[in-house]
Coordinates of C-alpha atoms and ligand atoms in Angstrom, one line a residue:
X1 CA 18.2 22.3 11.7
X2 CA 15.6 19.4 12.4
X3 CA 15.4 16.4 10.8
X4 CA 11.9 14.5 10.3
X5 CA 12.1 11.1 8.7
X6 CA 8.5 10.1 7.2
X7 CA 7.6 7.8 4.6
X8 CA 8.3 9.0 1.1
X9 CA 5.1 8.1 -1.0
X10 CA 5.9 10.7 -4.0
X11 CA 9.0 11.0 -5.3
X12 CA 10.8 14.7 -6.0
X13 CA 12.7 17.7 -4.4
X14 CA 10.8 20.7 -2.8
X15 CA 12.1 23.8 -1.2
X16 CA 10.2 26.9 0.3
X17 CA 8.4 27.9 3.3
X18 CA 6.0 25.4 5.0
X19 CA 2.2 26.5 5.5
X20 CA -0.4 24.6 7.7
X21 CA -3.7 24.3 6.2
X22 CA -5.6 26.2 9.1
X23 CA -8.6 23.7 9.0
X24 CA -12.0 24.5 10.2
X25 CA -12.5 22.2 13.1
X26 CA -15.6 20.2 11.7
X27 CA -16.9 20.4 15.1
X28 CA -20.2 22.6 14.4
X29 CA -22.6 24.5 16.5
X30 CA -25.4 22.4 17.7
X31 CA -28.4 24.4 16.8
X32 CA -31.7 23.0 18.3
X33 CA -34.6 23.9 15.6
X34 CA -38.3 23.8 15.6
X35 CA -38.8 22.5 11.9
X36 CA -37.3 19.2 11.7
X37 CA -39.2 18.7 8.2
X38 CA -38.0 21.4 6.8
X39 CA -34.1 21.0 8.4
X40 CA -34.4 17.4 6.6
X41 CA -34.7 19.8 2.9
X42 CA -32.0 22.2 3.8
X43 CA -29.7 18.6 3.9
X44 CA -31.5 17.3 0.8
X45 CA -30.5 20.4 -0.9
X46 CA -27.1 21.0 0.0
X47 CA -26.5 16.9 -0.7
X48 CA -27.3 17.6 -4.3
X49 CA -25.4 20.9 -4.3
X50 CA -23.1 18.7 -3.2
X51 CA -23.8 16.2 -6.0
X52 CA -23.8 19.0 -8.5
X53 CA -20.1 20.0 -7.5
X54 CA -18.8 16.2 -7.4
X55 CA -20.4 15.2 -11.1
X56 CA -18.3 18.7 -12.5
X57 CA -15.0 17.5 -10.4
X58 CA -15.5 14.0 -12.0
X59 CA -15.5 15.8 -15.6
X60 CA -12.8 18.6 -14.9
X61 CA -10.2 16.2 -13.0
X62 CA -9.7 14.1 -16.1
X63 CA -6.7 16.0 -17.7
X64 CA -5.3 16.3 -14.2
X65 CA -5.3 13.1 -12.4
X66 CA -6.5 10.9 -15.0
X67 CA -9.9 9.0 -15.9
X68 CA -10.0 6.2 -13.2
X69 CA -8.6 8.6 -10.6
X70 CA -11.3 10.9 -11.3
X71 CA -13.6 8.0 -10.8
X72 CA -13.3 8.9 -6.9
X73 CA -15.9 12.0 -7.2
X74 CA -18.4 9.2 -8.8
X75 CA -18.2 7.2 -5.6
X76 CA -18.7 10.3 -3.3
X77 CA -21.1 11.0 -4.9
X78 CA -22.8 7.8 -4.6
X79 CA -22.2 8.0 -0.6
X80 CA -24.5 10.9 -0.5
X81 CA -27.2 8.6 -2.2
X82 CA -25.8 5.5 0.2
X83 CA -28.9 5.4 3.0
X84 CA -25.8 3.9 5.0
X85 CA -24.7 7.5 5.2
X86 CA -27.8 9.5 4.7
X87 CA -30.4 7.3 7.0
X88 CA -27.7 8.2 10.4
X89 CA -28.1 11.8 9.1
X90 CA -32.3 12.1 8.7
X91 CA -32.5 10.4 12.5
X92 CA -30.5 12.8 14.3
X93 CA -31.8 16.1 13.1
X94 CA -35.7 14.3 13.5
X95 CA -35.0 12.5 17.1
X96 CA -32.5 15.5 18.5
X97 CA -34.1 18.0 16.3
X98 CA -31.5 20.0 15.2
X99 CA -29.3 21.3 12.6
X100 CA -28.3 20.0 9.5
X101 CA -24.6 20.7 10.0
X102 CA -25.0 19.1 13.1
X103 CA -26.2 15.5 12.4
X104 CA -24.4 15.7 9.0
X105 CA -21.0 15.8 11.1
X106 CA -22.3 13.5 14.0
X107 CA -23.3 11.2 11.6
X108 CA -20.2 11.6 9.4
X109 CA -17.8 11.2 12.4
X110 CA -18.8 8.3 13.7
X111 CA -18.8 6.2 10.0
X112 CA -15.7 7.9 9.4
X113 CA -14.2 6.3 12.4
X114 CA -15.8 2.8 12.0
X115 CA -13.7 2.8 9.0
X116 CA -10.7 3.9 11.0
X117 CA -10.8 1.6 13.2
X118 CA -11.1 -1.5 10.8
X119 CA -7.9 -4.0 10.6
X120 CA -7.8 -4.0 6.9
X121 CA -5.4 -0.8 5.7
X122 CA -7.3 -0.6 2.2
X123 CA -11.1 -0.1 4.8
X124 CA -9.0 2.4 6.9
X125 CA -7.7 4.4 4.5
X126 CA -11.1 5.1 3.0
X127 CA -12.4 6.7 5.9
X128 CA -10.8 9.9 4.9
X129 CA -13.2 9.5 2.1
X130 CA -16.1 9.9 4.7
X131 CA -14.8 13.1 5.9
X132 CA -14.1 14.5 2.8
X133 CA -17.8 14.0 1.8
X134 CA -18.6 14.8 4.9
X135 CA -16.8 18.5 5.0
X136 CA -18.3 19.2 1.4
X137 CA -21.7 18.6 2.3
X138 CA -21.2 20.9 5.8
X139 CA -18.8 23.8 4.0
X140 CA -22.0 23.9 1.5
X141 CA -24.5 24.2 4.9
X142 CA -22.6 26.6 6.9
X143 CA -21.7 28.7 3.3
X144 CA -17.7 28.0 3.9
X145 CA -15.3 27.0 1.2
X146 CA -11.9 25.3 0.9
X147 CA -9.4 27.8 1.9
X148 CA -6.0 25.2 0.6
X149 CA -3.4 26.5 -1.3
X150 CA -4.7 29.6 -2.1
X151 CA -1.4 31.6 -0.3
X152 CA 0.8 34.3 -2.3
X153 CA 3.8 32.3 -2.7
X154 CA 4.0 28.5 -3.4
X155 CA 4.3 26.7 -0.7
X156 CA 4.9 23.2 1.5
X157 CA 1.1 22.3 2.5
X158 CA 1.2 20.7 5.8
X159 CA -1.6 19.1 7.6
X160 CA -2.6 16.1 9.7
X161 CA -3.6 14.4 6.4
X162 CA -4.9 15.3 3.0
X163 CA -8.6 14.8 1.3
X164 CA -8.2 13.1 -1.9
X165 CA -10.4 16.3 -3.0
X166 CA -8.3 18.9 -1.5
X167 CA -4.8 16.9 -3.1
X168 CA -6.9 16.5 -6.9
X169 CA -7.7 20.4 -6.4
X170 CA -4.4 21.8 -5.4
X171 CA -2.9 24.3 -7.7
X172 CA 0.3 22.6 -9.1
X173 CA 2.1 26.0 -9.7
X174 CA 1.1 27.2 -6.2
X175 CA 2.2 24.0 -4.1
X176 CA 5.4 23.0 -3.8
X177 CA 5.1 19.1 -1.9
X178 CA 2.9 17.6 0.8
X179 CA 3.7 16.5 3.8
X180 CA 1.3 14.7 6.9
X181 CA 1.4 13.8 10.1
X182 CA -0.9 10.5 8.7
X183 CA -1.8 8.8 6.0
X184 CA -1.3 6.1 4.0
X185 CA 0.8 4.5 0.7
X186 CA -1.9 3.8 -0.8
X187 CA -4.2 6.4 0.0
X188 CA -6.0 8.2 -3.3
X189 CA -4.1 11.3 -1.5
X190 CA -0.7 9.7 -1.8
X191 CA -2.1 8.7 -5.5
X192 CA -3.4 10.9 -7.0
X193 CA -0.2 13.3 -5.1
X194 CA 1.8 10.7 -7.9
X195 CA 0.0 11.1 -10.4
X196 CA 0.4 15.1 -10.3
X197 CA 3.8 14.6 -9.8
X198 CA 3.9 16.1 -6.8
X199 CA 6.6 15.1 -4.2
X200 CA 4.9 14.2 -1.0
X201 CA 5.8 12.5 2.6
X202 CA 3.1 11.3 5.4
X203 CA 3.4 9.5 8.5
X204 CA 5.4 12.1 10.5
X205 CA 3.3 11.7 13.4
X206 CA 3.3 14.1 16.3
X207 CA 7.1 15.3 15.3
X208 CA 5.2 17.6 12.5
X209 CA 4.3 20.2 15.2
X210 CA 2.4 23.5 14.3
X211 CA 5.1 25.4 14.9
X212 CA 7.4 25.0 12.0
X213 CA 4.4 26.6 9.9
X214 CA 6.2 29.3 8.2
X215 CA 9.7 27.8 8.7
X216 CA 11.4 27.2 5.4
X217 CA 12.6 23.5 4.5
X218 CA 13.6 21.5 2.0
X219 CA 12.3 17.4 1.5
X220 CA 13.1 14.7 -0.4
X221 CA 10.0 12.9 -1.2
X222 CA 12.4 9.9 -2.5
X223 CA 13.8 9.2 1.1
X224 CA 11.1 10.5 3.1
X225 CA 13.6 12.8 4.6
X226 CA 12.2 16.5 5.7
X227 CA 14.6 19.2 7.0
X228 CA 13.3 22.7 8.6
X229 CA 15.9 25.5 8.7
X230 CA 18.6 23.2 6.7
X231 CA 22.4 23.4 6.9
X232 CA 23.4 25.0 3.9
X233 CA 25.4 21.7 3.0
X234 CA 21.7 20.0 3.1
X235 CA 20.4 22.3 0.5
X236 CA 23.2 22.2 -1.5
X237 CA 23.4 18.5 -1.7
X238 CA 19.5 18.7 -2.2
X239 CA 19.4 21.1 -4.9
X240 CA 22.3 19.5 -6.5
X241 CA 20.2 15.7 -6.7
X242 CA 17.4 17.8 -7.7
X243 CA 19.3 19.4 -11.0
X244 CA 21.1 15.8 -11.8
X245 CA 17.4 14.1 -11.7
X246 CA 15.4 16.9 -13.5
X247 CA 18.4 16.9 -16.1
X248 CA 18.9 13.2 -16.4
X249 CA 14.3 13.1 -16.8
X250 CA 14.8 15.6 -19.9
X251 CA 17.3 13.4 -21.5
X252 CA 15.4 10.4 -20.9
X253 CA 12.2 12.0 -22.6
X254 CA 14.1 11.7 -25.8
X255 CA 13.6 8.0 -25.6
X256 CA 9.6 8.3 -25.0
X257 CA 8.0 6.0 -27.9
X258 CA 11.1 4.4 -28.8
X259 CA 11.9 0.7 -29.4
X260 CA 14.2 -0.8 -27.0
X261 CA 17.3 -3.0 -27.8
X262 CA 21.0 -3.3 -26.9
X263 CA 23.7 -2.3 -28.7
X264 CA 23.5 -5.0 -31.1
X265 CA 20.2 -4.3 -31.9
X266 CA 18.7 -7.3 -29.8
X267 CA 15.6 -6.4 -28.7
X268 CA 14.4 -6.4 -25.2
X269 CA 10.7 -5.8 -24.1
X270 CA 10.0 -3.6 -21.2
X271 CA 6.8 -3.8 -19.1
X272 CA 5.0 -2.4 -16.1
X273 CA 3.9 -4.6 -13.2
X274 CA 1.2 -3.0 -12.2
X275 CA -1.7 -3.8 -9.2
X276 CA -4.8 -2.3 -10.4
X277 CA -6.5 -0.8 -13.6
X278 CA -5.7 2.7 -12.3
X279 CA -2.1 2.0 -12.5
X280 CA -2.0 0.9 -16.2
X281 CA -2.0 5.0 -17.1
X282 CA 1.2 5.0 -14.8
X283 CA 2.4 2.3 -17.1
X284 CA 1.1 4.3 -20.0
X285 CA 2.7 7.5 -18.7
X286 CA 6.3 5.4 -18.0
X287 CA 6.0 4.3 -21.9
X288 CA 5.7 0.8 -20.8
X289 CA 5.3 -1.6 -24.0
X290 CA 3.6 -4.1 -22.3
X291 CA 2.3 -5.1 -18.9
X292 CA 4.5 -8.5 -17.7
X293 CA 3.0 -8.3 -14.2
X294 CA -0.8 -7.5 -13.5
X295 CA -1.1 -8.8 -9.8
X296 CA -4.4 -9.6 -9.4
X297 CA -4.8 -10.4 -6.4
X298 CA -5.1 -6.5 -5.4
X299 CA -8.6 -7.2 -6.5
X300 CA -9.1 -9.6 -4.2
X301 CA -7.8 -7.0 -0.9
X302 CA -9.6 -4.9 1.0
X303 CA -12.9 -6.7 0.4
X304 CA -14.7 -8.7 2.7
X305 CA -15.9 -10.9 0.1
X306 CA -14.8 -12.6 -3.1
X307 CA -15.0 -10.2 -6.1
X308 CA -17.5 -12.2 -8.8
X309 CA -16.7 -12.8 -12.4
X310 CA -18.2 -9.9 -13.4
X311 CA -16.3 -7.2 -11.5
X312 CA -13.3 -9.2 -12.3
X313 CA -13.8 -9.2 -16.1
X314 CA -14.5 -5.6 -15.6
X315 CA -10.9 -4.6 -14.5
X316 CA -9.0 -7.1 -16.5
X317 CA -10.9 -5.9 -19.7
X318 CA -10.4 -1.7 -18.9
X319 CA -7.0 -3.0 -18.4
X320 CA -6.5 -3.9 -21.6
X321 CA -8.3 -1.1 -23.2
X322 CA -6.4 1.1 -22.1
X323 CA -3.3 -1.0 -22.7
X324 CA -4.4 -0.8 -26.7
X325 CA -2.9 -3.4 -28.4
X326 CA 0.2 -4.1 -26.0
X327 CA 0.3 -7.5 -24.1
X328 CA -1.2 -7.8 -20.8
X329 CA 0.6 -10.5 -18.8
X330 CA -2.2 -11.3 -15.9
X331 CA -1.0 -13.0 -12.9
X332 CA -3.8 -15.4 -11.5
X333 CA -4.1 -15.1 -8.0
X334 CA -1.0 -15.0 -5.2
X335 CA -3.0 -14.6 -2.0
X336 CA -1.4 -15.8 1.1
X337 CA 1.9 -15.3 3.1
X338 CA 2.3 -11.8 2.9
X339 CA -1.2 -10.6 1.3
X340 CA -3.6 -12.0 3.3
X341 CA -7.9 -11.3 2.8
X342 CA -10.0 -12.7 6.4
X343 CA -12.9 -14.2 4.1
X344 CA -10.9 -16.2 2.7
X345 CA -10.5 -18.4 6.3
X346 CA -6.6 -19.4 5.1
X347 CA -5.4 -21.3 8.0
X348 CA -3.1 -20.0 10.7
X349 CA 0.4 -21.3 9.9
X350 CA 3.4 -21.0 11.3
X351 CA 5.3 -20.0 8.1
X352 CA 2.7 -18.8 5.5
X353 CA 4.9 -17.7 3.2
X354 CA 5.7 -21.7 2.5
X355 CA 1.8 -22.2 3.4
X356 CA -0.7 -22.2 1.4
X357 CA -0.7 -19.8 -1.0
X358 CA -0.8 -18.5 -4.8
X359 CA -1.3 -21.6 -7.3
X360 CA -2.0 -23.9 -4.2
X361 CA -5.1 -21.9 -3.2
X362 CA -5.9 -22.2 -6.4
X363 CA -5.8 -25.5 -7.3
X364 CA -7.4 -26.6 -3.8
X365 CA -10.5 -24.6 -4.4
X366 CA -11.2 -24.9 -8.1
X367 CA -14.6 -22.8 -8.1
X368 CA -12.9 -19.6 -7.2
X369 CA -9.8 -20.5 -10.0
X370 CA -12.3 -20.9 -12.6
X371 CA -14.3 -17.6 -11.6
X372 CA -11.1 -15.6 -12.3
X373 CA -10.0 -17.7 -15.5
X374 CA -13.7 -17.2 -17.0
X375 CA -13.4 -13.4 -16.2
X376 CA -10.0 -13.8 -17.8
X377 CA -10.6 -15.7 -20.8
X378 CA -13.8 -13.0 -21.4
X379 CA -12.1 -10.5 -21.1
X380 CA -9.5 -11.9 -23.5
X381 CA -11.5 -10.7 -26.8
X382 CA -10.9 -6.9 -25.9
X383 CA -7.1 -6.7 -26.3
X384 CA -4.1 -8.8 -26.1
X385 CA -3.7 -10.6 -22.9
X386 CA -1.7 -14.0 -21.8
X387 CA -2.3 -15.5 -18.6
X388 CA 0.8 -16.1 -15.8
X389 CA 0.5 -18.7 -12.8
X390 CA 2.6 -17.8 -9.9
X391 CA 4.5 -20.3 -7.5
X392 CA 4.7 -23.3 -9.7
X393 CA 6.9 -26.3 -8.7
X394 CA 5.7 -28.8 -10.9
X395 CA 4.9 -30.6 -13.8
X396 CA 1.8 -31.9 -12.4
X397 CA 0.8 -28.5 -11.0
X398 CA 1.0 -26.8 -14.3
X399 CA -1.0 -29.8 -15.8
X400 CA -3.8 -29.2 -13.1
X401 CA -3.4 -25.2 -13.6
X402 CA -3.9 -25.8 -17.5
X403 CA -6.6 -28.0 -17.3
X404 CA -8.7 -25.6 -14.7
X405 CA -7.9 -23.0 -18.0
X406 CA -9.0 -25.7 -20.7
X407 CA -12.3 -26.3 -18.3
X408 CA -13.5 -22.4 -17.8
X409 CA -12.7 -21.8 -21.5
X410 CA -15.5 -25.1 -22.0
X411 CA -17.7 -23.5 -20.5
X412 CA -17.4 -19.9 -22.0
X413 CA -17.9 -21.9 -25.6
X414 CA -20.8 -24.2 -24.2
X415 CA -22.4 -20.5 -23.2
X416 CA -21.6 -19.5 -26.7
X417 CA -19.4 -16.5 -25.2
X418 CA -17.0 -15.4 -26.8
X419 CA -12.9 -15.7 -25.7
X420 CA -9.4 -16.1 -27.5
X421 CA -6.8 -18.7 -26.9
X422 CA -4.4 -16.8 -25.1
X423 CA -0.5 -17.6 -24.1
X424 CA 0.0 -19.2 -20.8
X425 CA 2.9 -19.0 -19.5
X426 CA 4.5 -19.4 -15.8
X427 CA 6.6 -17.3 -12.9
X428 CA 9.5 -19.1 -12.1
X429 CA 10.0 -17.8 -8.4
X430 CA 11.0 -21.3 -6.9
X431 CA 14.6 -23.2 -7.0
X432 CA 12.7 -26.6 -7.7
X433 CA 10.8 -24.7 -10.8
X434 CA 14.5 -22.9 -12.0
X435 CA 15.9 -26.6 -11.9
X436 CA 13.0 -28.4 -13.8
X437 CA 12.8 -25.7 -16.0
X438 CA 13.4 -27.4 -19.2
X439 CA 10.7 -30.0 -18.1
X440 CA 8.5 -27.0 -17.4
X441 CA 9.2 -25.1 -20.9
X442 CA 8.1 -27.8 -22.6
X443 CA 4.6 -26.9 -21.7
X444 CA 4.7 -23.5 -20.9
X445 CA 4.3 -20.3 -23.3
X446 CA 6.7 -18.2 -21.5
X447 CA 8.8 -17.6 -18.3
X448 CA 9.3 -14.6 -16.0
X449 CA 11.3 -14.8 -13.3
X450 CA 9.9 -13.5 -9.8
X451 CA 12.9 -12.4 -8.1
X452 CA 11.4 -11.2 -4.9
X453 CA 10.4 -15.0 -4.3
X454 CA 13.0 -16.8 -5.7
X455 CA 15.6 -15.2 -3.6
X456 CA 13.8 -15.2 -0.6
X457 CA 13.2 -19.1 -1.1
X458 CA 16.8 -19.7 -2.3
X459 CA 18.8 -18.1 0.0
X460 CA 15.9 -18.8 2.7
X461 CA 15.4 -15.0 3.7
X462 CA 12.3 -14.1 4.5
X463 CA 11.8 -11.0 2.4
X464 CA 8.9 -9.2 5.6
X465 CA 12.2 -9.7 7.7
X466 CA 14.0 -6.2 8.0
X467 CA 16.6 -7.6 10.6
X468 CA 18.0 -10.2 8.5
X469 CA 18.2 -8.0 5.7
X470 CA 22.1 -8.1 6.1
X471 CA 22.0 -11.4 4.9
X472 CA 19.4 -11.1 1.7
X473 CA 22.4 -10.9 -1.0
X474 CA 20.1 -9.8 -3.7
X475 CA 23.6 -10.6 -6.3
X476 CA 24.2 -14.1 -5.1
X477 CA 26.0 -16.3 -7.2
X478 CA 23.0 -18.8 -6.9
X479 CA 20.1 -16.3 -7.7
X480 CA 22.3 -15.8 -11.1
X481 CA 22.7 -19.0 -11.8
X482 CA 19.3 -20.2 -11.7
X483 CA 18.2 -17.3 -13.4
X484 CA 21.0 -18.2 -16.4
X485 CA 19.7 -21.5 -16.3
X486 CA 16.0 -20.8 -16.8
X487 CA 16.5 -18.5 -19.5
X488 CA 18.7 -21.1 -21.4
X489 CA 15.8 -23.6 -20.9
X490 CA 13.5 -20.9 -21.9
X491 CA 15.4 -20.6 -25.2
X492 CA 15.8 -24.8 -26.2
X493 CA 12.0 -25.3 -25.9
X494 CA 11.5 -22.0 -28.1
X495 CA 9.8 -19.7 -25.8
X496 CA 10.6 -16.1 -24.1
X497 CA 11.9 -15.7 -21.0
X498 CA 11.4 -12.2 -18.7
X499 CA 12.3 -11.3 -15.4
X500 CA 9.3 -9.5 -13.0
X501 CA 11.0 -9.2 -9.8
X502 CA 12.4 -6.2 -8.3
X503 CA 15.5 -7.5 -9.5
X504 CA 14.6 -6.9 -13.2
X505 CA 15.2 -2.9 -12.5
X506 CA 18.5 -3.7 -10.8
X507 CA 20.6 -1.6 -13.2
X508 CA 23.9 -3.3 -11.7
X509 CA 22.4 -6.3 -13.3
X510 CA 21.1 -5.3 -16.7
X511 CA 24.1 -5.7 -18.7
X512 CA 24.1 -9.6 -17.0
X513 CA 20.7 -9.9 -18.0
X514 CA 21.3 -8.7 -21.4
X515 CA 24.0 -11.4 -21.7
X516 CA 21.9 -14.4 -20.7
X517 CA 19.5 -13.2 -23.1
X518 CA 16.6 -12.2 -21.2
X519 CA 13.7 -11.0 -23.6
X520 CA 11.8 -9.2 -21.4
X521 CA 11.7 -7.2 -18.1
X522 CA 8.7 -6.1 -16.3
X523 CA 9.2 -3.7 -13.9
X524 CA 8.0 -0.2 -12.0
X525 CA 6.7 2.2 -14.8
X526 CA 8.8 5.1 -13.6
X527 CA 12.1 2.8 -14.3
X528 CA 11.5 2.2 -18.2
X529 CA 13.0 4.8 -19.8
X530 CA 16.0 4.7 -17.7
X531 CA 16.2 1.1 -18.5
X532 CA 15.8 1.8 -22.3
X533 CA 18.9 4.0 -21.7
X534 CA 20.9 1.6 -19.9
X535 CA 19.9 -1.2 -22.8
X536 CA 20.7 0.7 -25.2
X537 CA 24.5 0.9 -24.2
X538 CA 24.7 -2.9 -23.6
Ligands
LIG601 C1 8.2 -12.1 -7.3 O1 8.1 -12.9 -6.4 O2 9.3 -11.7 -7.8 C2 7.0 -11.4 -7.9 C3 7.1 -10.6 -8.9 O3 5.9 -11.7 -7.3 P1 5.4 -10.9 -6.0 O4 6.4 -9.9 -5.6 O5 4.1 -10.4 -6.2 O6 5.4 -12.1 -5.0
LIG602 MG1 6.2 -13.8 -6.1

């Protein structure tokens, strides 16, 4: 048996016989030609075959991996009408004169690897999207086609990484999982592999040799785990998770669209925390009733410079479109410590994560707060939204947060534009905030409780540090306490209280959390209905 321990990025167990994608090397005969002119049309024409085949994907990928996923075609699309890509292209076949296929892969090569070698992950990662436009527009010149998935049986697709096309085009019933020796979390591939629901690991490295094609294995895309040839103990222990997991998912369906409350018939909301607009169709799809968490500072990465008011109201309004009429809890920007954006020039510090970041950004550069509050407030009109600061401490910071709202929303009226007077409300993810909390609730809408912050700054663990880990009691006495202690301040003053921290899909903790009287939790969208369940028998 061998073991090979990659990084789970789609949940679910596969078994059956692993099948490398024998790739075409993109490397393409360098043919010298005579008609440069006319080898300049042959690449016109197969970039708007090319163009023709993307615009159908866009359309037919709907059902499959959803609207916004879909939206990727669009932008390939565009790159074949980007003179950043085309203009590299046009030079080589006029200078070198030759082939199409050629300059369209020399060309392609070398932007695909500018991307690779950028420092931001987000940049990196898209320069698989360079090669996948790249290998349509040269399969369409040299009269090849994609060859994936196409076996007898269904099968484990291996490969040194996946096109988002080639993942959005698989055959569901003929592939079994995916696994890479690259690739990224949050990759469209490892997407868009999520949103098909099917189980996938990347990152293997060189240890995912060419010569376990054909081998059978079993994976777990949960733990990242992969084993060729298993023990028969592996498999049964495998299949055995798999049955308790697809049994325990049909009994949860039952609960799709229902309300959720305890025992007593208290009821408790349960939200998403999503990152993007993209992921509010995962909380859709998990039956999410709300969103308590939209961190939107995932606009503000892998940019290289500050996203304006307009694309900003863009996202936070098809957010809550597609949210309906369910709340939309926005998070105003947490950049810093651990999510950190070069244009932004943050200082080198010693210990960013008690730098300057979240709400102190904020209300040290007030032009960039009120960009995002306008685009907030704008966007308010289309649905029901609220607006969350992170990493408050203070009276007098929640004052100056409030005011920067009160100010943008002046302006939107001087303009005549229209907005709505939306709920503000607070994360408490600091001991001082937890302790001053009924000072806080007095001028606050609501609470939720980030967990992931509050413990790390409670029990001062740094939550990047794996090796003290050992010592990140995530059930500490304190972190229970304060959390108690909030939610009762929550409740004098009148408002909700909601937890949005990892720990709020803790199911150890739930029955706690019902007790205290937590009114919301806002977690992963794949850990609702199991939530509901657990509610229910509280
Ligand atoms: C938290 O700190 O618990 C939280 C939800 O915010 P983030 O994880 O984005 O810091
Ligand atoms: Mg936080």
């Amino acid at each position: 048996m061998i073991t090979l321990q990659g990084k789970g990025v789609s949940a679910g167990i596969a078994r059956g016989r692993l099948l490398f994608i024998k790739r075409k090397s993109l490397a393409v005969e360098k043919r010298p030609v005579d008609d440069a002119a006319k080898e300049i049309e042959r690449f016109n024409a197969a970039r708007q075959e090319a163009a023709g085949q993307l615009d159908a994907l866009s359309k037919t990928m709907v059902d499959k991996i959803g609207e916004e996923n879909a939206l990727l075609f669009e932008i390939h699309r565009m790159m074949l009408e980007d003179t950043d890509y085309t203009d590299p292209i046009v030079e080589i076949i006029k200078t070198e004169k030759v082939c199409a296929e050629y300059a369209v892969n020399t060309a392609g090569s070398r932007l695909a690897q500018d991307f690779a070698d950028m420092d931001d992950e987000y940049m990196k990662a898209r320069s698989i999207d360079v090669y996948d436009v790249t290998k349509r527009v040269i399969d369409i010149l040299t009269g090849e086609g994609q060859t994936i998935g196409r076996d007898s049986e269904p099968v484990i697709l291996a490969a040194d990484d996946f096109t988002p096309s080639e993942t959005a085009q698989l055959d569901r019933s003929r592939v079994l999982a995916l696994v890479s020796r690259q690739g990224a979390a949050n990759s469209h591939t490892a997407i868009f592999a999520r949103t098909m629901g099917i189980p996938a690991i990347i990152g293997f490295g060189a240890f995912l040799t060419g010569d376990l094609s054909g081998k059978d294995a079993i994976l777990d895309g949960e733990t990242g785990l992969l084993y060729v040839k298993a023990e028969p103990e592996i498999i049964r222990e495998l299949e055995a998770k798999q049955k308790r997991q697809r049994e325990e998912k049909e009994a949860l369906e039952k609960l799709r669209g229902k309300p959720t409350h305890t025992k007593n018939g208290k009821p408790v909301k349960l939200y998403a925390n999503i990152g993007s607009v993209n992921d509010a169709d995962a909380a859709l799809a998990g039956d999410a009733e709300g969103v308590g968490l939209f961190r939107s500072e995932f606009l503000y990465l892998g940019r290289d410079d500050y996203p304006d008011e307009e694309t900003q109201y863009e996202s936070y309004r098809k957010a809550l479109e597609k949210m309906g009429g369910r709340q939309v809890i926005i998070r105003t920007l947490d950049i810093g410590a651990d999510k950190q954006a070069d244009y932004f020039n943050l200082p080198q510090e010693e210990n960013p994560a008690l730098g300057m970041r979240a709400i102190r950004i904020c209300l040290t550069r007030p032009d960039l707060f009120r960009t995002q509050l306008r685009a907030i407030y704008r966007a308010s009109v289309h649905g029901n939204a609220a607006i969350m600061f992170p990493m408050i401490n203070s009276v007098d910071e929640l004052r100056q947060a409030k005011a920067a709202a009160a100010e943008a929303r002046e302006e939107l009226a001087a303009k005549g534009i229209p907005f709505k007077e939306i709920p503000i409300g607070i994360m408490v993810e600091t001991p001082a905030s937890a302790v001053i909390s009924d000072l806080l609730a007095r001028e606050a809408d609501f609470f939720s409780i980030g967990t992931n912050d509050l413990t790390q700054y409670t029990l001062a663990v740094d939550r990047q540090n794996d090796s003290i880990a050992a010592f990140c009691d995530v059930h500490h006495e304190a972190i229970l306490r304060l959390i108690r202690q909030t939610c009762d301040n929550a409740h004098k003053a009148g408002i909700w209280c909601g937890i949005c921290g990892s720990l709020g899909a803790d199911l150890l903790l739930t029955k706690a959390f019902v007790e205290m009287g937590i009114d919301e939790l806002s977690v992963e969208p794949s850990r609702i209905l199991k939530l509901r369940s657990v509610i229910a028998e509280c």
